[in-house]
Amino acid sequence: MKNNDQLTDSMFHIMAALTTPQHGYAIMSLIEETSNGMISIGPASMYTIIKKLLQNEWIYLYDDSDSRRKVYLLTEKGRNVLAEDLKIRKLMIQLAEKGLEEEV
Amino acid sequence: MSRTKYIMSGGLAFSEQKDMEKLRKFSSEGWHVRKFSFLGYTLEQSESADYVYSIDYRTLDNDTEEYFELFKDSGWSLVDSAGDIHLFRAAPDTKPIYTDRDTTIEKYKNQKKPLKLAMMALVPGTIISWVISLQTAGSIHTLFFGLALLLTVLTIPLLWTALTSYGNQWKAENKKGLVILTKLLPAAAVVAAFYALMESDLKALQIVASAVIGAIVFVAFITFLMSLYHRIKVKKA
C-alpha cells in the first residue's frame, strides 16, 4: 500500500478507532459495536493491517506492558492521512445524500 | 491412550478449502485434527463436534503472543503451527479470519514466499546443471547429467505448485484470465514436451521432455487418485 493510495475500508475503520489508544481486539469490538454489527474485521485481516500501519508509521506502539494485548495509537502522520481520506469520503457521502434527497 | 489416525492433505496450494472442509467433516464424526504431519494431518478421536477450520500463512518473529491472542479473543483457537503455516479452529458461527480482499491477497503472497525461495534455488541450479552436462564429457558429464535430471524432476512439481499459488493470489485479486492460465499451463507444457520428444533428434532434449512429461503426469495422477479417494470417502459417509 503506497502512501498516496486511498485507504481501504478496513484500514479506514481501524485508523478511525485508533484515534484513541486501543489493543487489537478492542479495535475489532469497537468497529463492530459502532456499526451495529454490520462491519466486522477478522483477526488475520486485523493483524495484517496493524503491521502495515506500523510499517507506514501511521500508528505507533503506545503501550506494550501486556505483550498479549499491545496498545496502538495514531501518529501525527497517521492523523493527517486519516483526515485527508475523511475529506474524500465526506464528499462522496454528500453526493449520495444530495442525490437521495432530490429523488423524493 | 486415545486413538489417532493420519489423513493426507491435497496440498495446501491446490486444495486448502477442500482440506478445511474435510477436517470439518472428520470433526463431525469425532475425529479432530491435532497436528500437521508429513504431507497431511494427524487426527485424534474424541466426542464429535461441529468445528470450522482456517489456515493462515505468516512469518512470526517474536510477537507470537499478540498474534495468537488476537485469534483466541476472536474465537479461533490454534490447533498447530508448522513453520509459517498456522491452523485454527472455531465454532461454525465465528467470523472468518480474513474479512477483506486486500488482506486476503496478502495471505496468498505469504503462501507463495517459501515457494519463491525454493524456486530461486532450484531453477538456476537445474539450468546450470544442464549447461554443464551438455558441455562436458566422461564422468563429469554423467554426474551432472544425473544431477540435472534429478533437479528437473524436483523443479517441475515445484513450479506447478508455485503457479497454483500465484493462481490463488490472482483469484483473490479477481484476475480470472490469469487463473485459467495457471490451469492451462501444465497441460501446455505436456503438449510442448511431447512435441519436442517427437520432433527433436537431440537426445538431451528428448530426455528433458520425458522428465517434464513424467513429472507432470506423476503429480496429476497422484492428485487424481486423491480426489477419487476423497469422493469415495464422502459417498460412503
Short mmCIF file of C-alpha atoms in Angstrom, two decimals:
data_model
loop_
_atom_site.label_atom_id
_atom_site.label_comp_id
_atom_site.label_asym_id
_atom_site.label_seq_id
_atom_site.Cartn_x
_atom_site.Cartn_y
_atom_site.Cartn_z
CA MET A 1 0.00 0.00 0.00
CA LYS A 2 1.66 3.22 -1.14
CA ASN A 3 1.13 6.39 0.81
CA ASN A 4 -0.80 8.14 -1.94
CA ASP A 5 -3.32 5.32 -2.36
CA GLN A 6 -6.76 5.74 -0.88
CA LEU A 7 -7.22 3.81 2.33
CA THR A 8 -9.09 0.52 2.13
CA ASP A 9 -12.32 0.45 4.13
CA SER A 10 -10.76 -1.82 6.75
CA MET A 11 -7.76 0.48 7.13
CA PHE A 12 -10.03 3.48 7.46
CA HIS A 13 -12.13 1.78 10.15
CA ILE A 14 -9.07 0.70 12.12
CA MET A 15 -7.44 4.11 11.90
CA ALA A 16 -10.69 5.76 12.95
CA ALA A 17 -10.71 3.54 16.04
CA LEU A 18 -7.06 4.32 16.77
CA THR A 19 -7.69 8.00 17.35
CA THR A 20 -7.73 6.75 20.94
CA PRO A 21 -5.29 4.10 22.32
CA GLN A 22 -6.61 0.55 21.83
CA HIS A 23 -5.36 -3.02 21.50
CA GLY A 24 -6.23 -5.18 18.51
CA TYR A 25 -9.28 -6.97 19.84
CA ALA A 26 -10.66 -3.74 21.35
CA ILE A 27 -10.43 -2.17 17.88
CA MET A 28 -12.39 -5.09 16.40
CA SER A 29 -15.07 -4.82 19.08
CA LEU A 30 -15.34 -1.05 18.75
CA ILE A 31 -15.80 -1.27 14.97
CA GLU A 32 -18.43 -3.96 15.33
CA GLU A 33 -20.34 -2.09 18.04
CA THR A 34 -20.18 1.24 16.22
CA SER A 35 -21.53 -0.27 13.01
CA ASN A 36 -24.23 -2.26 14.85
CA GLY A 37 -22.57 -5.48 13.73
CA MET A 38 -22.64 -4.51 10.05
CA ILE A 39 -18.86 -4.29 9.80
CA SER A 40 -16.50 -6.83 11.28
CA ILE A 41 -12.79 -7.38 10.89
CA GLY A 42 -11.28 -10.84 11.25
CA PRO A 43 -8.12 -11.43 13.31
CA ALA A 44 -5.90 -12.26 10.32
CA SER A 45 -7.00 -9.12 8.48
CA MET A 46 -6.58 -7.11 11.69
CA TYR A 47 -3.05 -8.34 12.32
CA THR A 48 -2.02 -7.78 8.68
CA ILE A 49 -3.28 -4.21 8.76
CA ILE A 50 -1.69 -3.39 12.14
CA LYS A 51 1.68 -4.49 10.72
CA LYS A 52 1.12 -2.39 7.60
CA LEU A 53 0.12 0.71 9.56
CA LEU A 54 3.18 0.32 11.79
CA GLN A 55 5.38 -0.02 8.73
CA ASN A 56 3.90 3.15 7.24
CA GLU A 57 4.41 4.88 10.60
CA TRP A 58 0.73 5.81 10.67
CA ILE A 59 0.38 4.20 14.11
CA TYR A 60 2.90 3.51 16.86
CA LEU A 61 3.23 1.15 19.78
CA TYR A 62 1.67 3.15 22.61
CA ASP A 63 1.91 0.59 25.40
CA ASP A 64 3.44 -2.90 25.34
CA SER A 65 3.31 -3.66 29.06
CA ASP A 66 0.95 -6.54 28.18
CA SER A 67 2.72 -8.42 25.37
CA ARG A 68 -0.51 -10.27 24.56
CA ARG A 69 -2.51 -7.10 24.01
CA LYS A 70 -0.30 -4.37 22.66
CA VAL A 71 -1.88 -0.93 22.55
CA TYR A 72 -1.51 1.32 19.49
CA LEU A 73 -2.28 4.95 18.68
CA LEU A 74 -2.26 7.09 15.50
CA THR A 75 0.90 9.10 14.83
CA GLU A 76 0.76 12.71 13.62
CA LYS A 77 1.37 11.38 10.10
CA GLY A 78 -1.45 8.87 10.55
CA ARG A 79 -3.84 11.58 11.72
CA ASN A 80 -3.09 13.59 8.57
CA VAL A 81 -3.64 10.56 6.32
CA LEU A 82 -6.93 9.82 8.06
CA ALA A 83 -8.05 13.44 7.81
CA GLU A 84 -7.27 13.55 4.08
CA ASP A 85 -9.13 10.31 3.47
CA LEU A 86 -12.07 11.52 5.55
CA LYS A 87 -12.36 14.59 3.28
CA ILE A 88 -12.79 12.40 0.19
CA ARG A 89 -15.23 10.08 1.94
CA LYS A 90 -17.28 13.08 3.12
CA LEU A 91 -17.50 14.39 -0.46
CA MET A 92 -18.82 11.05 -1.66
CA ILE A 93 -21.30 10.87 1.22
CA GLN A 94 -22.54 14.37 0.35
CA LEU A 95 -23.02 13.27 -3.26
CA ALA A 96 -25.09 10.29 -2.12
CA GLU A 97 -27.11 12.32 0.38
CA LYS A 98 -27.85 15.07 -2.10
CA GLY A 99 -28.83 12.58 -4.79
CA LEU A 100 -31.14 10.69 -2.45
CA GLU A 101 -32.84 13.89 -1.26
CA GLU A 102 -33.53 15.08 -4.81
CA GLU A 103 -35.12 11.84 -5.83
CA VAL A 104 -38.01 12.22 -3.41
CA MET B 1 -4.39 -43.76 25.16
CA SER B 2 -6.53 -42.03 22.56
CA ARG B 3 -6.86 -43.38 19.05
CA THR B 4 -5.24 -41.44 16.25
CA LYS B 5 -5.22 -41.68 12.51
CA TYR B 6 -3.48 -40.00 9.61
CA ILE B 7 -5.11 -38.32 6.61
CA MET B 8 -3.33 -36.91 3.61
CA SER B 9 -3.51 -33.27 2.55
CA GLY B 10 -4.47 -32.40 -1.01
CA GLY B 11 -1.59 -29.91 -0.91
CA LEU B 12 -2.45 -26.55 0.63
CA ALA B 13 -1.68 -24.57 -2.53
CA PHE B 14 -4.01 -26.84 -4.50
CA SER B 15 -6.88 -27.58 -2.16
CA GLU B 16 -6.80 -25.52 1.02
CA GLN B 17 -10.56 -25.10 1.01
CA LYS B 18 -11.17 -28.79 0.39
CA ASP B 19 -8.76 -29.72 3.17
CA MET B 20 -10.60 -27.45 5.62
CA GLU B 21 -13.98 -28.94 4.65
CA LYS B 22 -12.55 -32.42 5.07
CA LEU B 23 -11.28 -31.56 8.56
CA ARG B 24 -14.72 -30.18 9.47
CA LYS B 25 -16.37 -33.38 8.27
CA PHE B 26 -13.98 -35.54 10.28
CA SER B 27 -14.66 -33.42 13.38
CA SER B 28 -18.38 -34.04 12.99
CA GLU B 29 -17.54 -37.75 13.06
CA GLY B 30 -15.46 -37.34 16.23
CA TRP B 31 -12.03 -37.22 14.61
CA HIS B 32 -10.36 -33.90 15.42
CA VAL B 33 -7.14 -32.74 13.83
CA ARG B 34 -4.37 -32.47 16.44
CA LYS B 35 -1.31 -31.59 14.37
CA PHE B 36 0.29 -31.32 10.97
CA SER B 37 2.07 -34.47 9.88
CA PHE B 38 4.15 -35.35 6.85
CA LEU B 39 2.02 -34.25 3.85
CA GLY B 40 -1.13 -34.42 5.94
CA TYR B 41 -2.74 -34.26 9.36
CA THR B 42 -2.97 -36.45 12.44
CA LEU B 43 -6.49 -36.79 13.82
CA GLU B 44 -7.45 -37.87 17.31
CA GLN B 45 -10.70 -39.48 18.30
CA SER B 46 -12.98 -37.93 20.91
CA GLU B 47 -16.55 -36.64 21.06
CA SER B 48 -17.93 -35.36 17.77
CA ALA B 49 -18.37 -31.61 17.42
CA ASP B 50 -19.00 -29.07 14.69
CA TYR B 51 -15.81 -27.10 14.15
CA VAL B 52 -14.70 -24.99 11.20
CA TYR B 53 -11.03 -24.70 10.27
CA SER B 54 -8.91 -21.96 8.78
CA ILE B 55 -5.30 -21.64 7.66
CA ASP B 56 -3.11 -18.58 7.88
CA TYR B 57 0.40 -18.16 6.47
CA ARG B 58 2.62 -15.84 8.43
CA THR B 59 6.21 -15.44 9.48
CA LEU B 60 6.09 -14.62 13.18
CA ASP B 61 9.22 -13.14 14.71
CA ASN B 62 8.96 -12.50 18.41
CA ASP B 63 5.42 -11.33 18.83
CA THR B 64 3.67 -14.69 18.57
CA GLU B 65 1.73 -13.94 21.76
CA GLU B 66 -0.11 -10.94 20.35
CA TYR B 67 -0.98 -12.81 17.14
CA PHE B 68 -2.39 -15.92 18.82
CA GLU B 69 -4.19 -13.86 21.47
CA LEU B 70 -5.96 -11.85 18.76
CA PHE B 71 -7.22 -15.09 17.21
CA LYS B 72 -8.19 -16.53 20.59
CA ASP B 73 -10.16 -13.40 21.53
CA SER B 74 -11.96 -13.70 18.18
CA GLY B 75 -12.93 -17.31 18.87
CA TRP B 76 -10.22 -19.05 16.81
CA SER B 77 -8.01 -21.41 18.81
CA LEU B 78 -4.70 -22.64 17.48
CA VAL B 79 -4.56 -26.32 16.53
CA ASP B 80 -0.96 -26.45 15.33
CA SER B 81 1.75 -24.45 13.62
CA ALA B 82 4.24 -25.85 11.13
CA GLY B 83 6.79 -23.21 10.25
CA ASP B 84 4.84 -20.30 8.82
CA ILE B 85 1.59 -22.25 8.46
CA HIS B 86 -0.94 -21.92 11.26
CA LEU B 87 -4.11 -23.98 11.58
CA PHE B 88 -7.04 -22.64 13.65
CA ARG B 89 -10.43 -23.94 14.58
CA ALA B 90 -13.62 -22.28 15.80
CA ALA B 91 -17.34 -22.73 16.30
CA PRO B 92 -19.27 -22.57 12.99
CA ASP B 93 -20.78 -19.10 13.52
CA THR B 94 -17.41 -17.44 14.22
CA LYS B 95 -16.47 -14.54 11.92
CA PRO B 96 -13.89 -15.55 9.28
CA ILE B 97 -10.22 -14.73 9.90
CA TYR B 98 -9.95 -12.72 6.67
CA THR B 99 -12.70 -10.18 6.04
CA ASP B 100 -11.49 -8.08 3.12
CA ARG B 101 -9.94 -8.58 -0.26
CA ASP B 102 -6.68 -6.69 0.22
CA THR B 103 -5.59 -8.72 3.23
CA THR B 104 -6.73 -11.96 1.55
CA ILE B 105 -4.35 -11.12 -1.30
CA GLU B 106 -1.62 -10.65 1.32
CA LYS B 107 -2.43 -14.12 2.65
CA TYR B 108 -1.60 -15.74 -0.68
CA LYS B 109 1.50 -13.62 -1.05
CA ASN B 110 2.62 -15.14 2.24
CA GLN B 111 1.71 -18.62 0.98
CA LYS B 112 4.00 -18.05 -2.01
CA LYS B 113 7.02 -16.90 -0.02
CA PRO B 114 8.71 -20.27 0.69
CA LEU B 115 7.88 -21.46 -2.85
CA LYS B 116 9.62 -18.42 -4.28
CA LEU B 117 12.74 -19.14 -2.22
CA ALA B 118 12.79 -22.77 -3.35
CA MET B 119 12.35 -21.68 -6.97
CA MET B 120 15.21 -19.22 -6.71
CA ALA B 121 17.47 -22.08 -5.63
CA LEU B 122 16.19 -24.90 -7.84
CA VAL B 123 15.52 -23.21 -11.17
CA PRO B 124 19.03 -21.72 -11.67
CA GLY B 125 20.53 -24.93 -10.24
CA THR B 126 18.66 -27.00 -12.82
CA ILE B 127 19.65 -24.78 -15.72
CA ILE B 128 23.33 -24.67 -14.66
CA SER B 129 23.43 -28.47 -14.30
CA TRP B 130 22.04 -28.90 -17.80
CA VAL B 131 24.53 -26.43 -19.27
CA ILE B 132 27.48 -28.12 -17.55
CA SER B 133 26.34 -31.60 -18.51
CA LEU B 134 25.96 -30.56 -22.15
CA GLN B 135 29.42 -29.03 -22.33
CA THR B 136 31.39 -31.76 -20.59
CA ALA B 137 32.26 -35.36 -21.34
CA GLY B 138 33.10 -38.52 -19.41
CA SER B 139 32.36 -38.94 -15.73
CA ILE B 140 31.73 -35.23 -15.11
CA HIS B 141 29.10 -35.30 -17.83
CA THR B 142 27.44 -38.38 -16.32
CA LEU B 143 27.46 -36.82 -12.86
CA PHE B 144 25.90 -33.52 -13.97
CA PHE B 145 23.51 -35.28 -16.30
CA GLY B 146 22.16 -37.29 -13.38
CA LEU B 147 22.01 -34.20 -11.19
CA ALA B 148 20.25 -32.19 -13.91
CA LEU B 149 17.66 -34.90 -14.38
CA LEU B 150 17.02 -35.19 -10.65
CA LEU B 151 16.68 -31.41 -10.30
CA THR B 152 14.30 -31.27 -13.27
CA VAL B 153 12.01 -33.85 -11.73
CA LEU B 154 12.01 -31.85 -8.47
CA THR B 155 11.62 -28.46 -10.13
CA ILE B 156 8.58 -29.27 -12.28
CA PRO B 157 6.18 -30.10 -9.41
CA LEU B 158 7.60 -27.10 -7.55
CA LEU B 159 6.92 -24.80 -10.50
CA TRP B 160 3.43 -26.22 -10.74
CA THR B 161 2.79 -25.64 -7.04
CA ALA B 162 4.16 -22.09 -7.28
CA LEU B 163 1.99 -21.46 -10.33
CA THR B 164 -1.07 -22.69 -8.43
CA SER B 165 -0.15 -20.44 -5.52
CA TYR B 166 0.07 -17.48 -7.90
CA GLY B 167 -3.34 -18.62 -9.16
CA ASN B 168 -4.72 -18.41 -5.59
CA GLN B 169 -3.48 -14.83 -5.32
CA TRP B 170 -4.90 -13.91 -8.72
CA LYS B 171 -8.21 -15.47 -7.77
CA ALA B 172 -8.30 -13.23 -4.69
CA GLU B 173 -7.45 -10.28 -6.96
CA ASN B 174 -10.29 -11.33 -9.29
CA LYS B 175 -7.96 -11.77 -12.28
CA LYS B 176 -9.92 -14.59 -13.87
CA GLY B 177 -7.93 -14.81 -17.11
CA LEU B 178 -4.69 -15.42 -15.26
CA VAL B 179 -6.34 -18.08 -13.08
CA ILE B 180 -7.40 -20.01 -16.19
CA LEU B 181 -3.85 -19.63 -17.50
CA THR B 182 -2.45 -21.34 -14.39
CA LYS B 183 -4.71 -24.33 -15.09
CA LEU B 184 -3.80 -24.50 -18.80
CA LEU B 185 -0.03 -24.08 -18.48
CA PRO B 186 0.77 -27.58 -17.10
CA ALA B 187 -1.25 -29.14 -19.92
CA ALA B 188 0.51 -26.88 -22.44
CA ALA B 189 3.87 -27.97 -21.01
CA VAL B 190 2.98 -31.64 -21.59
CA VAL B 191 1.95 -30.91 -25.19
CA ALA B 192 5.14 -28.94 -25.82
CA ALA B 193 7.24 -31.70 -24.29
CA PHE B 194 5.51 -34.36 -26.43
CA TYR B 195 6.19 -32.28 -29.49
CA ALA B 196 9.88 -31.97 -28.54
CA LEU B 197 10.01 -35.71 -27.93
CA MET B 198 8.66 -36.49 -31.39
CA GLU B 199 10.36 -33.85 -33.47
CA SER B 200 13.80 -33.42 -31.98
CA ASP B 201 16.83 -35.61 -32.68
CA LEU B 202 18.73 -34.18 -29.74
CA LYS B 203 18.97 -36.91 -27.14
CA ALA B 204 19.32 -34.49 -24.25
CA LEU B 205 16.18 -32.60 -25.27
CA GLN B 206 14.26 -35.84 -25.54
CA ILE B 207 15.30 -36.79 -22.05
CA VAL B 208 14.29 -33.38 -20.68
CA ALA B 209 10.97 -33.71 -22.45
CA SER B 210 10.44 -37.14 -20.92
CA ALA B 211 11.29 -35.76 -17.48
CA VAL B 212 8.78 -32.92 -17.92
CA ILE B 213 6.03 -35.29 -19.03
CA GLY B 214 6.92 -37.78 -16.31
CA ALA B 215 6.82 -35.20 -13.53
CA ILE B 216 3.54 -33.60 -14.64
CA VAL B 217 1.79 -36.90 -15.26
CA PHE B 218 3.02 -38.20 -11.92
CA VAL B 219 1.64 -35.21 -9.99
CA ALA B 220 -1.60 -35.25 -11.97
CA PHE B 221 -2.00 -38.96 -11.29
CA ILE B 222 -1.49 -38.54 -7.53
CA THR B 223 -3.95 -35.62 -7.49
CA PHE B 224 -6.47 -37.67 -9.43
CA LEU B 225 -6.13 -40.66 -7.09
CA MET B 226 -6.55 -38.46 -4.04
CA SER B 227 -9.65 -36.72 -5.33
CA LEU B 228 -11.09 -40.11 -6.28
CA TYR B 229 -10.33 -41.41 -2.80
CA HIS B 230 -11.89 -38.29 -1.29
CA ARG B 231 -15.02 -38.71 -3.39
CA ILE B 232 -15.43 -42.38 -2.46
CA LYS B 233 -14.93 -41.48 1.20
CA VAL B 234 -17.58 -38.75 1.05
CA LYS B 235 -20.05 -41.05 -0.69
CA LYS B 236 -19.57 -43.77 1.93
CA ALA B 237 -20.21 -41.39 4.80
#
